[in-house]
């Protein structure tokens, strides 16, 4: 039975190039109406996976389905249901922005071409460049035209391969806001290197490394799953010495920095139990000034590094 | 869909200097050739006694030679037009735009082929001025003009289909262009091989596979079914190979 809550189901997909395994037994799903982050270092297999999902190349084994339809390069039913912005957008540099978007709309048999093209041009703030040749535009505008290409036929599912890559900070913020707005009506799978960006935008993530899925699911659940013990930040006076804390179980001080007149320590306790109350009393009983005490959750970056370094 | 891609290709030809350079150069070279042939023809007529002048045919001396030369010019002009058609799209990955939309490989090949053929058509259109000039000076022997145009047009169809195929197998347009030139020369050489072979059957096979014998027959107005079958088969064969080559991404 087709699960309609899942707009995309990638099941055990492997892609083999002659003499090289690009991705191996990749499985994950994307929920309808979500923004799903696809993370991985360079060469991890993100673009290959995205191309297979977009129907641009076949997998060696396994299956991909979008909206219950099996994805193959020849499945023409899906062509108007999936919008894809590849890492290098397929732009005709000798065409004007408007002419190019009209061409894409025609190729996708869009009915109200002028209305749809104008709508996308306005949404992506391309009005001032609509009559200019794409080849003469800045990288930021080219990226926006690439995104407009994926939007002009109003597909319900969007695949964006590193959409903010190479953009200036202003354009990144604008594009991020736009993606956030888009997610109200569309499901989005997007890859990025910028982990804070993924944390801001995504409800779900999939981490891929060396062609294999390392983690997939709800971003909060992944945080919980990969939480390595209890991380506490403690601040004491600048000339004070932190006492032995083995009373609270095995621990490791991961950083020791001086901020103004305060010495701050990041301490990772192997025991997950929240010992702040006893720890605070203990430090004060030793005659120290307890200036800061805070539990810290691991950043996505820590999880990402843990998953992509430890198993490499 | 075919019209959309054809229109895009035509716009692409005419927004770059390529189309203007090709049409201009082609008109200039054919103009010089026509002028030379005409001068040689009139000089020839004036140099012999008047009663022998009717033995020198305008059609043979000018029309046939001119169109044979146009066929030779295609050796360079058509590869220049076809070499980038698919190779550049593959290199820039713009071809993905077609594969992301409900466009089929054959539609891409056909529209690009038709776009190149349209450019050839506009080049040949420029040569219409030559018969008009000679008509103006009283020479009205144009019995084979229609078939002469048909012969170069059919040859152009073959060269374009072959050029498109070479463009589809390479990411490098220079390589695609060189392969197209070599391909056309090879087509001519097959017929030369047929002339050199003493075995009748082998010679006939070479003659049929090579393009020259078909071209020469149609050029002289002798349009036979076997010639039409040859041209249709040739274009379909290379069209099929191009479609298969583009579909190779699915293998």
Coordinates of N, CA, C and O in Angstrom, one line a residue, chain A residues 33-39 160 162-164 171-184 186-205 219-220 300:
Chain A
X33 N 5.0 17.8 3.1 CA 5.0 19.1 3.7 C 6.2 19.5 4.6 O 6.1 20.5 5.3
X34 N 7.2 18.7 4.6 CA 8.4 18.9 5.4 C 9.5 19.5 4.6 O 9.5 19.5 3.4
X35 N 10.5 20.1 5.3 CA 11.8 20.5 4.7 C 12.8 19.5 5.2 O 13.0 19.4 6.4
X36 N 13.3 18.7 4.3 CA 14.2 17.6 4.7 C 15.6 18.0 4.3 O 15.9 18.2 3.1
X37 N 16.5 18.0 5.2 CA 17.9 18.4 5.0 C 18.7 17.1 4.6 O 18.5 16.1 5.2
X38 N 19.5 17.3 3.6 CA 20.3 16.1 3.1 C 21.8 16.5 3.3 O 22.3 17.4 2.6
X39 N 22.4 16.0 4.3 CA 23.8 16.4 4.7 C 24.9 15.4 4.3 O 24.6 14.2 4.4
X160 N 16.5 20.6 -4.0 CA 17.4 21.7 -4.2 C 18.8 21.2 -3.7 O 19.0 20.9 -2.6
X162 N 22.3 22.1 -2.8 CA 23.1 23.2 -2.4 C 22.6 24.5 -2.9 O 23.4 25.2 -3.6
X163 N 21.4 24.9 -2.7 CA 20.9 26.1 -3.3 C 21.6 27.4 -2.9 O 21.6 28.4 -3.6
X164 N 22.2 27.4 -1.7 CA 22.8 28.7 -1.2 C 24.4 28.7 -1.4 O 25.0 29.6 -1.0
X171 N 22.2 37.4 0.0 CA 21.4 36.5 -0.9 C 21.0 35.2 -0.2 O 20.0 34.6 -0.4
X172 N 22.0 34.7 0.7 CA 21.7 33.5 1.4 C 20.5 33.7 2.3 O 19.6 32.8 2.4
X173 N 20.5 34.8 3.0 CA 19.4 35.0 4.0 C 18.1 35.1 3.2 O 17.1 34.5 3.6
X174 N 18.1 35.8 2.1 CA 16.9 36.0 1.3 C 16.4 34.6 0.7 O 15.2 34.3 0.8
X175 N 17.3 33.8 0.2 CA 17.0 32.5 -0.3 C 16.4 31.6 0.8 O 15.4 30.9 0.5
X176 N 17.1 31.7 1.9 CA 16.6 30.8 3.1 C 15.2 31.2 3.5 O 14.3 30.3 3.7
X177 N 14.9 32.5 3.5 CA 13.6 33.0 3.9 C 12.6 32.5 2.8 O 11.4 32.1 3.1
X178 N 13.0 32.5 1.6 CA 12.1 32.1 0.5 C 11.8 30.6 0.6 O 10.7 30.2 0.4
X179 N 12.8 29.8 0.9 CA 12.6 28.4 1.0 C 11.7 28.1 2.2 O 10.8 27.3 2.1
X180 N 11.8 28.9 3.2 CA 10.9 28.7 4.4 C 9.5 29.0 4.0 O 8.6 28.2 4.4
X181 N 9.3 30.1 3.2 CA 8.0 30.4 2.8 C 7.4 29.3 1.8 O 6.2 29.0 1.9
X182 N 8.3 28.8 1.0 CA 7.9 27.8 0.0 C 7.3 26.5 0.7 O 6.4 25.9 0.2
X183 N 7.9 26.3 1.9 CA 7.6 25.0 2.5 C 6.2 24.9 3.0 O 5.7 23.9 3.4
X184 N 5.5 26.1 3.0 CA 4.1 26.1 3.4 C 3.2 25.4 2.3 O 2.2 24.8 2.7
X186 N 4.9 23.4 -0.4 CA 5.6 22.3 -1.1 C 6.5 21.5 -0.1 O 6.8 22.0 0.9
X187 N 6.8 20.3 -0.5 CA 7.7 19.5 0.2 C 9.1 19.7 -0.4 O 9.2 19.8 -1.6
X188 N 10.1 19.9 0.5 CA 11.4 20.2 -0.1 C 12.5 19.3 0.5 O 12.6 19.1 1.7
X189 N 13.3 18.8 -0.4 CA 14.5 18.0 0.0 C 15.7 18.9 -0.4 O 15.8 19.2 -1.6
X190 N 16.5 19.3 0.5 CA 17.6 20.2 0.1 C 18.9 19.8 0.8 O 18.9 19.4 2.0
X191 N 19.9 19.9 0.0 CA 21.3 19.5 0.6 C 22.0 20.8 0.9 O 21.8 21.8 0.2
X192 N 22.9 20.7 1.8 CA 23.7 21.9 2.2 C 24.9 21.4 3.0 O 24.9 20.4 3.6
X193 N 25.9 22.3 2.9 CA 27.1 22.1 3.8 C 26.9 22.9 5.1 O 27.6 22.6 6.0
X194 N 26.1 23.9 5.0 CA 26.0 24.8 6.1 C 25.0 24.3 7.2 O 23.8 24.3 7.0
X195 N 25.6 23.7 8.2 CA 24.8 23.0 9.2 C 23.8 23.9 10.0 O 22.7 23.5 10.2
X196 N 24.2 25.1 10.4 CA 23.3 26.0 11.1 C 22.0 26.3 10.2 O 20.9 26.4 10.7
X197 N 22.3 26.4 8.9 CA 21.2 26.6 7.9 C 20.2 25.4 8.0 O 19.0 25.7 8.0
X198 N 20.7 24.2 8.0 CA 19.9 23.0 8.0 C 19.1 23.0 9.4 O 17.9 22.7 9.4
X199 N 19.8 23.4 10.4 CA 19.1 23.4 11.8 C 18.0 24.4 11.8 O 16.9 24.1 12.4
X200 N 18.2 25.5 11.1 CA 17.2 26.6 11.1 C 16.0 26.2 10.2 O 14.8 26.5 10.6
X201 N 16.2 25.5 9.1 CA 15.2 25.3 8.1 C 14.5 23.9 8.2 O 13.3 23.9 7.9
X202 N 15.2 22.9 8.7 CA 14.7 21.6 8.5 C 14.0 21.0 9.7 O 14.3 21.2 10.8
X203 N 13.0 20.1 9.4 CA 12.3 19.4 10.4 C 13.0 18.0 10.5 O 13.0 17.4 11.5
X204 N 13.4 17.5 9.3 CA 14.0 16.2 9.3 C 15.4 16.3 8.5 O 15.5 17.1 7.7
X205 N 16.2 15.4 8.9 CA 17.5 15.3 8.2 C 17.9 13.9 7.8 O 17.5 12.9 8.5
X219 N 14.9 15.8 13.3 CA 16.2 16.4 13.7 C 16.3 16.3 15.3 O 17.4 16.1 15.8
X220 N 15.2 16.5 16.0 CA 15.3 16.4 17.5 C 15.6 15.0 18.0 O 16.4 14.8 18.9
X300 N 24.3 20.2 15.8 CA 24.2 19.3 14.7 C 25.6 19.1 14.1 O 25.9 18.0 13.7

